[in-house]
XYZ file of C-alpha atoms in Angstrom:
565
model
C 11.438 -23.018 -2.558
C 10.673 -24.155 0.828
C 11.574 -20.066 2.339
C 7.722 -19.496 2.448
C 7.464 -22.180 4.984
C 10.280 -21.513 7.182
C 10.521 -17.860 6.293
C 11.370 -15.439 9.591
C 11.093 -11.383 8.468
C 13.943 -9.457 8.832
C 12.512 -6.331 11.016
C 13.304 -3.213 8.609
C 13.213 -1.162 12.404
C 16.216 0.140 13.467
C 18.092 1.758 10.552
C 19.134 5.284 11.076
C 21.399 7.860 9.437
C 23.932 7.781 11.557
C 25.056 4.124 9.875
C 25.985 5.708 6.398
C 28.054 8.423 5.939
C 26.548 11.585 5.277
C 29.545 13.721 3.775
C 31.108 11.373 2.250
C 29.614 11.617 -1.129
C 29.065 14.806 -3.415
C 26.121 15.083 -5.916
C 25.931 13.466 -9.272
C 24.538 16.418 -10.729
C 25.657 20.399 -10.795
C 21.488 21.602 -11.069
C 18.979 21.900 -8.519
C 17.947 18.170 -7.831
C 14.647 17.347 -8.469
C 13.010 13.989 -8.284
C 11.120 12.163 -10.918
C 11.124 8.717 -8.562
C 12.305 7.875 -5.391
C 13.638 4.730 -3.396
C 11.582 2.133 -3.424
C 9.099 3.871 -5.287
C 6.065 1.062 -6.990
C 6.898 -0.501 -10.388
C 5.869 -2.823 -12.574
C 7.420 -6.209 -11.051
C 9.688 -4.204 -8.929
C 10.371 -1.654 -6.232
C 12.392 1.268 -7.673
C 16.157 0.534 -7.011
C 17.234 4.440 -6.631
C 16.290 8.048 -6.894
C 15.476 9.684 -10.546
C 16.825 13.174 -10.935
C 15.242 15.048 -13.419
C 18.066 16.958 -16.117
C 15.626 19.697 -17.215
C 14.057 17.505 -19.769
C 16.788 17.603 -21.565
C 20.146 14.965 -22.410
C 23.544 16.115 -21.989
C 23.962 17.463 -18.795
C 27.351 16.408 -17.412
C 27.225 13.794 -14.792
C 29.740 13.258 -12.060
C 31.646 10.787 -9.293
C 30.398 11.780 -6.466
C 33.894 9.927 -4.565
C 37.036 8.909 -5.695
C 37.263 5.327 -6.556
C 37.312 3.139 -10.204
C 34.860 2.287 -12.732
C 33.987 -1.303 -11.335
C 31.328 -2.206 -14.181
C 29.950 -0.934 -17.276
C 26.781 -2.008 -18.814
C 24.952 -1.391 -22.513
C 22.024 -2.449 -22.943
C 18.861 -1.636 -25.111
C 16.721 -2.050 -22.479
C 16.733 -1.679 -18.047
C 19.361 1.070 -17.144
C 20.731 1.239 -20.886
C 24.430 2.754 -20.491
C 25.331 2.488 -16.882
C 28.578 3.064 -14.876
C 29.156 1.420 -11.743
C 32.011 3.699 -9.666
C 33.249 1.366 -6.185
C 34.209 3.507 -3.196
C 37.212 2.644 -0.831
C 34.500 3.302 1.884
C 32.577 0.011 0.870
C 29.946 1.498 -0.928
C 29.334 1.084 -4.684
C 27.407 4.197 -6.616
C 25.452 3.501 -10.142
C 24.529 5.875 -12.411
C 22.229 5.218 -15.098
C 20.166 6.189 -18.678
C 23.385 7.831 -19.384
C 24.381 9.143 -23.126
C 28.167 8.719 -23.273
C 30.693 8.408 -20.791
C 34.050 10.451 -20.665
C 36.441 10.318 -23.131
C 38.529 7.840 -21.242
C 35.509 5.483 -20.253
C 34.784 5.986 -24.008
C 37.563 5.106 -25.377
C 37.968 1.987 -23.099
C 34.623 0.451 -23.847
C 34.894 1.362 -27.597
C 37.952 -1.480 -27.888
C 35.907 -3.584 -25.678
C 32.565 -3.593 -28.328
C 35.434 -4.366 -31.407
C 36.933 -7.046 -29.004
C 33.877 -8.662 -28.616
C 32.016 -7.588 -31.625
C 28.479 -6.447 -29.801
C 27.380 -3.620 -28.578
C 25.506 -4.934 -25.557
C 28.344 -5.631 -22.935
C 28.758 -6.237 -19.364
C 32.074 -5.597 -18.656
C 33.847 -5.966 -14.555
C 37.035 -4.116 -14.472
C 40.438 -4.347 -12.605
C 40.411 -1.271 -9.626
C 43.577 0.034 -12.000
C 41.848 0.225 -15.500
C 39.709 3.311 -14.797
C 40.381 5.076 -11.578
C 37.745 8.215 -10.954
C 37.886 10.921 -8.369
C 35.176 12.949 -6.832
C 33.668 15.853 -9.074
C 35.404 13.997 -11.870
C 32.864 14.239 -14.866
C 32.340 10.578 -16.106
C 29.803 10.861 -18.508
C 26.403 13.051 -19.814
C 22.868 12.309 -18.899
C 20.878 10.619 -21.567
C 17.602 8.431 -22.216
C 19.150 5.069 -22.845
C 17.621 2.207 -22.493
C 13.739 1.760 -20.742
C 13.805 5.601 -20.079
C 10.611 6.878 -20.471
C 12.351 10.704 -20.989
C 16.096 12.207 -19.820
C 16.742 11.725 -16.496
C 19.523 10.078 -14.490
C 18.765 6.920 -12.410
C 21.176 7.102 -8.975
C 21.842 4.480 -6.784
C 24.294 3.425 -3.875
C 24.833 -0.245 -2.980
C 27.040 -2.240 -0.067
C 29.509 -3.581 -2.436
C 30.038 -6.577 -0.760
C 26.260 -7.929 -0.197
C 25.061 -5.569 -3.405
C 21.770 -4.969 -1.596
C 20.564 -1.441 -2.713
C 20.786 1.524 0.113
C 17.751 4.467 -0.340
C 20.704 6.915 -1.167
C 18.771 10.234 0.553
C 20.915 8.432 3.662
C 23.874 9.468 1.997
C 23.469 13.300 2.101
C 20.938 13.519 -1.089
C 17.800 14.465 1.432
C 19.877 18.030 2.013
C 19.981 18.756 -1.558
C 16.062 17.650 -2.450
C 13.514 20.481 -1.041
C 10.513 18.463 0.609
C 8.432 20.337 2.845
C 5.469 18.659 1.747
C 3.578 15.666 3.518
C 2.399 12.936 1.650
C -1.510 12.467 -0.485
C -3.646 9.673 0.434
C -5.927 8.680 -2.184
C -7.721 5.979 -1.115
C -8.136 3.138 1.728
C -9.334 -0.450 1.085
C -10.673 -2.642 3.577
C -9.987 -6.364 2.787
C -12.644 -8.872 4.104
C -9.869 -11.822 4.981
C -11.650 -14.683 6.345
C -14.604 -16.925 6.022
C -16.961 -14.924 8.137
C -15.282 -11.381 7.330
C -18.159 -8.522 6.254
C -16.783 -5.119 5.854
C -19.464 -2.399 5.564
C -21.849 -4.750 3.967
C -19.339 -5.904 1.659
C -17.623 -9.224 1.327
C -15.533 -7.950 -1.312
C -12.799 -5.452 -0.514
C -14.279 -2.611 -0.270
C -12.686 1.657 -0.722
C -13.761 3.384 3.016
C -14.365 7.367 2.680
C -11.833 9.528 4.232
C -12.395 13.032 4.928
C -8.852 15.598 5.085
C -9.570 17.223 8.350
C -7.773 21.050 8.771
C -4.841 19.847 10.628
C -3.748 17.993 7.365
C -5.016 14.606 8.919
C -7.079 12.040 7.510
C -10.687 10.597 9.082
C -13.101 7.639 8.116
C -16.405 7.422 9.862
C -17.044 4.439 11.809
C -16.338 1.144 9.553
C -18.418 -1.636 10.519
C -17.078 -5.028 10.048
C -16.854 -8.793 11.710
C -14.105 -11.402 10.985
C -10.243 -11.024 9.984
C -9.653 -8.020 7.952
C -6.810 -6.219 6.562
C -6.352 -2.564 5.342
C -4.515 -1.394 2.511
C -3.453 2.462 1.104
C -3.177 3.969 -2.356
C -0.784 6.980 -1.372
C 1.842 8.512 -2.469
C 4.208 11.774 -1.812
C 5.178 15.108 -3.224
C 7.859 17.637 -2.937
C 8.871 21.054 -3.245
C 9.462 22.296 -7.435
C 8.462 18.602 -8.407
C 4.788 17.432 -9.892
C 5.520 14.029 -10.130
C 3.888 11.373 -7.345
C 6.957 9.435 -5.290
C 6.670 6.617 -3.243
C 6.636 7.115 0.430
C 9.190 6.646 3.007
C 7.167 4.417 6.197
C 3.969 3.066 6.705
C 3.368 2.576 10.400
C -0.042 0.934 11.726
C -1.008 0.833 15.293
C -4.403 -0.955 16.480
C -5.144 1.581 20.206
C -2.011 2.396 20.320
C 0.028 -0.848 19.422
C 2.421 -1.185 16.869
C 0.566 -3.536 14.311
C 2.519 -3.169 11.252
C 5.787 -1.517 9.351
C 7.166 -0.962 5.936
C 10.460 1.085 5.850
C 12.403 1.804 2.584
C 15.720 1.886 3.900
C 17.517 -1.095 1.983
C 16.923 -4.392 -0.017
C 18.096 -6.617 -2.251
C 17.763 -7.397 -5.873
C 16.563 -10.786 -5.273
C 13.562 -9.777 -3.083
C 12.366 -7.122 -5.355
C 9.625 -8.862 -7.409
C 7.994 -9.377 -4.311
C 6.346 -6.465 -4.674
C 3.671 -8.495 -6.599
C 2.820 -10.327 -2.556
C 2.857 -6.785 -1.584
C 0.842 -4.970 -3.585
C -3.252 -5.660 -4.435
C -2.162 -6.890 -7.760
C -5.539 -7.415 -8.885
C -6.612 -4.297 -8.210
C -3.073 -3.079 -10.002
C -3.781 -4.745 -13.137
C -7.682 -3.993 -13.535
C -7.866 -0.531 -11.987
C -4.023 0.510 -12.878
C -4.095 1.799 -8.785
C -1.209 0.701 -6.462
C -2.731 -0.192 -3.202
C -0.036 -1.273 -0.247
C -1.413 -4.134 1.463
C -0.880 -4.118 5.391
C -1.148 -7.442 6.097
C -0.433 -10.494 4.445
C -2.120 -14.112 4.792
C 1.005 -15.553 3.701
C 4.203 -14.806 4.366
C 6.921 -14.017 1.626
C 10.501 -13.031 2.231
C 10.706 -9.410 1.706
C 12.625 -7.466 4.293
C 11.266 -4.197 4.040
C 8.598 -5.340 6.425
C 8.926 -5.527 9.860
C 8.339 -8.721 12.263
C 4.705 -8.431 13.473
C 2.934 -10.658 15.776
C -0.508 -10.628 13.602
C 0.878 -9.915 10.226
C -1.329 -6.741 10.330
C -4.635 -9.055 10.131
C -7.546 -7.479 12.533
C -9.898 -9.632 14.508
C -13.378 -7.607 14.492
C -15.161 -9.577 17.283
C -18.504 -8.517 19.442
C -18.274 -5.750 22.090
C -14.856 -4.900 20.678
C -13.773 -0.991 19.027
C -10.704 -0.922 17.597
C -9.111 2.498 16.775
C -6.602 1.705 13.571
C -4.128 4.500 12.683
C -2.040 4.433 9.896
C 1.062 7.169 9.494
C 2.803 7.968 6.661
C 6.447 9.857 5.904
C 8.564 10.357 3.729
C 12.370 10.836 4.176
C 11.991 14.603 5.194
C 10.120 13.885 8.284
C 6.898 15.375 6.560
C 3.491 13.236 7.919
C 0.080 12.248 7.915
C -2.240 10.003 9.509
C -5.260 8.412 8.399
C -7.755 6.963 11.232
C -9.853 4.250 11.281
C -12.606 3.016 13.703
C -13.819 -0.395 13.819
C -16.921 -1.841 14.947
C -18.525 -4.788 15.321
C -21.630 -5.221 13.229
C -23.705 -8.345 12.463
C -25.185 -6.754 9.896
C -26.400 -8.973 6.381
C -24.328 -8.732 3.241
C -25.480 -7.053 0.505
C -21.840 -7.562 -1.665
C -21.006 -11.276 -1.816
C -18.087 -12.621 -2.485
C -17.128 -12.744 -6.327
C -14.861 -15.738 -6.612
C -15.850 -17.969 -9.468
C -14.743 -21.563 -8.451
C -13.385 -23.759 -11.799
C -12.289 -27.327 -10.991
C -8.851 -26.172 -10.787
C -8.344 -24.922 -7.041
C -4.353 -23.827 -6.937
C -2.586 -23.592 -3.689
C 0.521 -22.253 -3.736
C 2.750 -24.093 -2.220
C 2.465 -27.137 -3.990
C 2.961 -27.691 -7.863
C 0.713 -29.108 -10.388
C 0.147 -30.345 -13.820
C -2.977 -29.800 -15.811
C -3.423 -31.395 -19.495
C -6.106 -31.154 -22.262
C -6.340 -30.740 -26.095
C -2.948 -31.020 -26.771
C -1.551 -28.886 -24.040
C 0.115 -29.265 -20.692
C 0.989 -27.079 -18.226
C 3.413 -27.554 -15.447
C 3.726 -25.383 -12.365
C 6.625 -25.804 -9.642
C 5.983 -25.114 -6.369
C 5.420 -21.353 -4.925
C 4.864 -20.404 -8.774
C 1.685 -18.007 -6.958
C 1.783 -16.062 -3.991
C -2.090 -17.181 -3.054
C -4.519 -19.468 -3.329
C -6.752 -19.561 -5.866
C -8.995 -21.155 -8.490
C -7.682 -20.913 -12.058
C -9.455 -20.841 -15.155
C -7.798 -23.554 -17.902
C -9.533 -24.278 -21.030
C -8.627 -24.727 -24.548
C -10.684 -23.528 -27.599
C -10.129 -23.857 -31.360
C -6.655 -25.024 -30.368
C -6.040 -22.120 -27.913
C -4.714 -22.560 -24.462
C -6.990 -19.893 -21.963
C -4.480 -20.325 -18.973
C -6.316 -17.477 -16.556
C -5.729 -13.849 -17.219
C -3.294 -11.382 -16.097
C -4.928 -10.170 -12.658
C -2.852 -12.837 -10.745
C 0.655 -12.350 -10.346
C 2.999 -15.103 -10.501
C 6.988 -14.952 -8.858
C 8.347 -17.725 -11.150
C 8.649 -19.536 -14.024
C 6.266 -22.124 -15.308
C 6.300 -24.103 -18.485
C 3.651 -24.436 -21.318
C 3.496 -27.187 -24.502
C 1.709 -28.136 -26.490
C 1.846 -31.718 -28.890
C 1.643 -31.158 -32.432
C 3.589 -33.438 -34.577
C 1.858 -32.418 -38.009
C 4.777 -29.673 -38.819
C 7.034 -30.749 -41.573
C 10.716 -31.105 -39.786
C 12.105 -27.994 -42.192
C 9.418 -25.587 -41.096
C 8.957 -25.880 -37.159
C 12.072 -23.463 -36.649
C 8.838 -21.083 -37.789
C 6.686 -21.679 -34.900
C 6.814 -20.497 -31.394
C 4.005 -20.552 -28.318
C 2.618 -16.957 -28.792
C 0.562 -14.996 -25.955
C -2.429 -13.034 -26.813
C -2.903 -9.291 -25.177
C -5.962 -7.691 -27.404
C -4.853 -7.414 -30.325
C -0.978 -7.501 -29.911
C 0.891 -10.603 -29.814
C 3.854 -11.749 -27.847
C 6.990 -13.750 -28.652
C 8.009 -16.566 -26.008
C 11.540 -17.779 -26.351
C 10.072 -21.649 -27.587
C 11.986 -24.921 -27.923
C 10.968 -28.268 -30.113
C 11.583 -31.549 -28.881
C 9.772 -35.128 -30.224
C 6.727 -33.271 -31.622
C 6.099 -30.677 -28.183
C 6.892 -26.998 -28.478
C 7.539 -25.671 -24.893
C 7.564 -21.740 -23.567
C 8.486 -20.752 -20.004
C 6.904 -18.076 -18.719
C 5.657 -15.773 -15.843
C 2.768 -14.699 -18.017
C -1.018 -15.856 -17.717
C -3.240 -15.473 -20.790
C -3.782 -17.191 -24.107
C -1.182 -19.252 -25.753
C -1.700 -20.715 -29.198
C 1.119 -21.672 -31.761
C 2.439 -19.153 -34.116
C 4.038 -18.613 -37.058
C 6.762 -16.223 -37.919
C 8.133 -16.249 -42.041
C 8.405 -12.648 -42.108
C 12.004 -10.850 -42.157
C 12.785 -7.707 -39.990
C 12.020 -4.671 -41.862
C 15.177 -2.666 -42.404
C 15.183 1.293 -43.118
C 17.658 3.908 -44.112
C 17.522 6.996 -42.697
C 20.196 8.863 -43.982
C 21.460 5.893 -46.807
C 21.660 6.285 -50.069
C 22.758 3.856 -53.135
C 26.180 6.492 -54.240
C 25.770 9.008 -51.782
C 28.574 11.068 -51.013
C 28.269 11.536 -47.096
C 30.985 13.381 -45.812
C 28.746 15.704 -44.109
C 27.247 13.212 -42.310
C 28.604 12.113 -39.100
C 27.003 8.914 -38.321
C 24.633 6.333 -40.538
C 21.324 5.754 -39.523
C 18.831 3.232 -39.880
C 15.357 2.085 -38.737
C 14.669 -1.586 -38.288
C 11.570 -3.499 -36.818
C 9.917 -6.975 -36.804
C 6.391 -7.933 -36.687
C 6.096 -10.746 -34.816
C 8.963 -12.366 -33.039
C 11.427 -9.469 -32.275
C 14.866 -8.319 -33.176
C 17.229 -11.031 -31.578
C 20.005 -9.407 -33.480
C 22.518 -7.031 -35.772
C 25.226 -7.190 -37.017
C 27.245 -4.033 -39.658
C 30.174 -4.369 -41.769
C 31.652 -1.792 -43.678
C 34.377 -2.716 -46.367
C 34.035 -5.979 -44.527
C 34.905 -4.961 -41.137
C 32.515 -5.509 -37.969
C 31.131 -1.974 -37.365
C 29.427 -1.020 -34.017
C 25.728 0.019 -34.282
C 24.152 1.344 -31.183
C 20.484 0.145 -30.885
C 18.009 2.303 -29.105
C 14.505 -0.385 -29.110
C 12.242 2.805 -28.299
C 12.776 4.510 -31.228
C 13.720 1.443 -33.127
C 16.868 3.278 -34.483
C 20.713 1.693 -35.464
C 23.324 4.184 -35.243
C 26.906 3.794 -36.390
C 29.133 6.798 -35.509
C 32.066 7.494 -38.439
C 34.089 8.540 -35.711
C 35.334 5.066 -34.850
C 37.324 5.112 -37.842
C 36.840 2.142 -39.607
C 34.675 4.551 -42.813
C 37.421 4.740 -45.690
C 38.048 7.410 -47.970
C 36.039 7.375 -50.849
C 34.184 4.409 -51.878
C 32.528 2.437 -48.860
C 30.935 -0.952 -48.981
C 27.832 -1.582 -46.120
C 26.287 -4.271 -45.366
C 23.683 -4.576 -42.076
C 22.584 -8.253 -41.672
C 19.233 -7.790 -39.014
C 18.025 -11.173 -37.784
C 14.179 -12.091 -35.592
C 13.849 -14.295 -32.975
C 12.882 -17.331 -35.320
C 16.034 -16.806 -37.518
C 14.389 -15.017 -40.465
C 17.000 -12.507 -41.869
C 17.281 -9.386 -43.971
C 20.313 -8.377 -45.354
C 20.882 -4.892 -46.662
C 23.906 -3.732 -48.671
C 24.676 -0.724 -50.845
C 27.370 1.667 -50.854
C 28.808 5.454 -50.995
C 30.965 7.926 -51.103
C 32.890 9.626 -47.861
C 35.890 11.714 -47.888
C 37.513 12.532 -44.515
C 39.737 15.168 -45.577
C 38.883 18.822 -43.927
């Protein structure tokens, strides 16, 4: 908690390709790559841990070790990287591959007995360097769409296997195979009025400066006139060759006449610093405007090591008789630039946009943690919950908790309850603290205790108490009371729940635990024949499906397979 006030960046300067080996490593893929994301790349809650290779929009494409070494971890899940291999290199690097379909036959086969040995089908399994030795070129698996995919690709990443801290893999080799000859776009620049005093163009609000492409490629503002601290910040974003998608960039360098004023370089991070990306981005202008503006400059420091030291934390002092020229240059990994340029001057000149900061009774400053209580609820946040200052909006109406809205981000969890003891004991299992988006409504994970229901969260919004009575809907797809399916390879089914979620499923056919895969985006349950446990003939089901608040449905029937050619 206390690393905001002691905090000392970790320059991101210095890293070059000659520290990872460049020929080491073949590529995961046998196409032309092409990237749908890149390292470090802005996401929601998180810089992008790897590159995304496009697979011609299209699953099934083999995938392949790019060294020898063994299958180190493997890990199913519905949701983040969905079936994932992690392969560890004698050369202390560890490479992931992601989104996958299947694996191998041998990887199959191996993580098969593992789902029947532990009866689930979301694992994460660590293996012995002798279970499943690879070696380079060795196919290992086929692309998919597994887990939060939003269509086929394959998500590629290289770690230090002893710290684990992610490695932008184009230092690896990857840049030779990706054609880039293109610089990067810059779409917009905001000027942040910082302090007290701070006007910028009028404006005490942060304000977008024009910028006019020039024919040498480069980028040009006319003269911005301002007084105060101020900070600058860039929507931008890069391009390559035979791709139409918008990557992240590479650096951000700032100089203020000619000095080196501040530096972001996607080389390497870790997992635990990656939902600082919420400090480093204009979050309120993320969640109201859906635009990803880097801020250059921060008021407060957080620990995120992709910025370098700086000895004014990119803040500009606009004082009288004073021009400041502010250039900002921007690469990506292929050496491909641009530069935007700024001039500053001083100008007393009135405001005509004041500031727009409603002030509620409830000033937050980060750093320290508070408790706030009316109508029933409470609300309880630690310490460095926020990144900023700030005043928050808390009010309760027709017993519903307003706690703020969404445009601030928070880093941790904080705890919500609220006191009502009129619930008979053999219904609260049916309540939980739900959170209001428009019209859609949110499950959080709630526990009971002496007449208080109590949520942690890292969402801001409206919380009222719910109630859930209503038992996942179950579908068959391909199911029929007496069917004879021996045409069919696998049985299919559709389940969904209305309020709290699918927490989980469990299959049994002739009374033994079947595995169902579960892909959330389509909502589907999959059980393959092929893992032998169908019978001949006659075959009992029965798929128990189970919510978040323990409401169950249970579905049984049976039919008719014969496995005989």
């Amino acid at each position: 908690m206390r690393q905001f006030l002691f905090f000392l960046f970790v320059a991101a300067v210095g890293h070059s390709q000659s520290h990872y080996p460049t020929d080491y490593f073949s590529s995961p893929l046998d196409i032309p790559l092409s990237l749908s994301g890149s390292f470090g790349e802005l996401r929601s809650n998180h810089f992008h841990s790897g590159l995304d290779f496009r697979t011609q929009q299209k699953e099934g494409l083999p995938v392949y070790a790019t060294a020898d070494g063994y299958v180190s971890r493997i890990k199913i899940s519905a949701f983040g990287y969905g079936k994932a291999l992690y392969i560890t290199h004698p050369n202390g690097y560890t490479s992931v591959y992601g989104h996958l379909l299947e694996m191998n036959p041998e990887i199959a086969a191996f993580l098969k007995q593992k789902h029947y040995e532990l009866q689930q089908f979301e694992v994460d399994l660590f293996l012995k360097p002798t279970d499943l030795p690879v070696k380079k070129g060795q196919q290992i698996a086929l692309s998919g769409n597994t887990g939060g995919s939003g269509g086929p690709h394959l998500h590629f990443e290289y770690r230090d296997t002893q710290t684990e801290k992610i490695i932008n893999p184009f230092y690896f080799g990857l840049d030779k195979l990706v054609v880039d000859t293109k610089p990067p776009v810059v779409a917009d620049i905001i000027v942040y009025p910082l302090s007290e005093d701070a006007v910028v163009n009028k404006s005490q609000q942060p304000i977008s400066v024009p910028i006019i492409k020039q024919k040498d490629g480069t980028y040009m503002a006319s003269s911005v006139l301002a007084r105060g601290e101020i900070g600058v910040g860039v929507h931008a974003y890069d391009v390559s060759d035979n791709s139409y998608g918008k990557n992240g960039l590479f650096k951000l360098k700032a100089t203020v006449n000619g000095t080196p004023s501040y530096e972001v370089d996607f080389t390497t991070f870790s997992y635990d610093e990656t939902r600082y990306i919420n400090a480093y981005l204009d979050y309120y202008r993320y969640k109201k405007m859906n635009q990803r503006v880097q801020r250059l400059f921060y008021t407060k420091p957080y620990p995120l090591s992709l910025i370098a030291q700086s000895k004014t934390n990119g803040v500009l002092k606009i004082e009288p008789n004073v021009t400041l020229h502010y250039q900002l240059e921007l690469s990506d990994f292929h050496g491909n630039k641009v530069w935007v340029t700024l001039p500053f001057k001083y100008s007393n000149q009135p405001v005509s946009i004041p500031k727009n900061q409603i002030q509620t009774p409830y000033h937050i400053k980060s750093e320290k943690e508070y408790r706030y209580e009316k109508e029933g609820f409470s609300v309880y946040f630690p310490e460095n919950t926020f990144y900023e200052n700030f005043y928050l909006k808390f009010n309760v109406t027709n017993q519903t908790l307003q706690l703020h809205d969404d445009s601030v981000a928070v880093h941790s969890n904080f705890s919500v309850s609220y006191f009502n003891d009129s619930i008979p004991e053999t219904e609260r299992h049916y309540y939980f603290l739900a959170t209001k988006v428009g019209s859609k409504i949110l499950y959080n994970a709630t526990k009971y205790k002496m007449g208080t229901f109590t949520t942690w969260t890292r969402n801001l919004g409206s919380f009222y108490l719910e109630q859930d009575k209503v038992a996942p809907l179950v579908k068959p797809v391909n199911v029929e009371s007496g069917k004879w399916m021996s045409k069919e390879k696998k049985l299919l089914f559709t389940i969904s729940d209305a309020l709290s979620g699918i927490k989980s499923y469990q299959g049994f056919l002739n009374g033994k635990w079947i595995l169902f895969d579960y892909d959330f985006k389509t909502q589907t349950l999959m059980h393959d024949f092929s893992d032998g446990i169908v019978e001949e003939g006659r075959n009992e089901l029965k798929l128990e499906v189970t919510d978040n608040l323990g409401n169950s449905t249970i579905f049984e029937t049976h039919f008719f397979r014969s496995q005989k050619p």
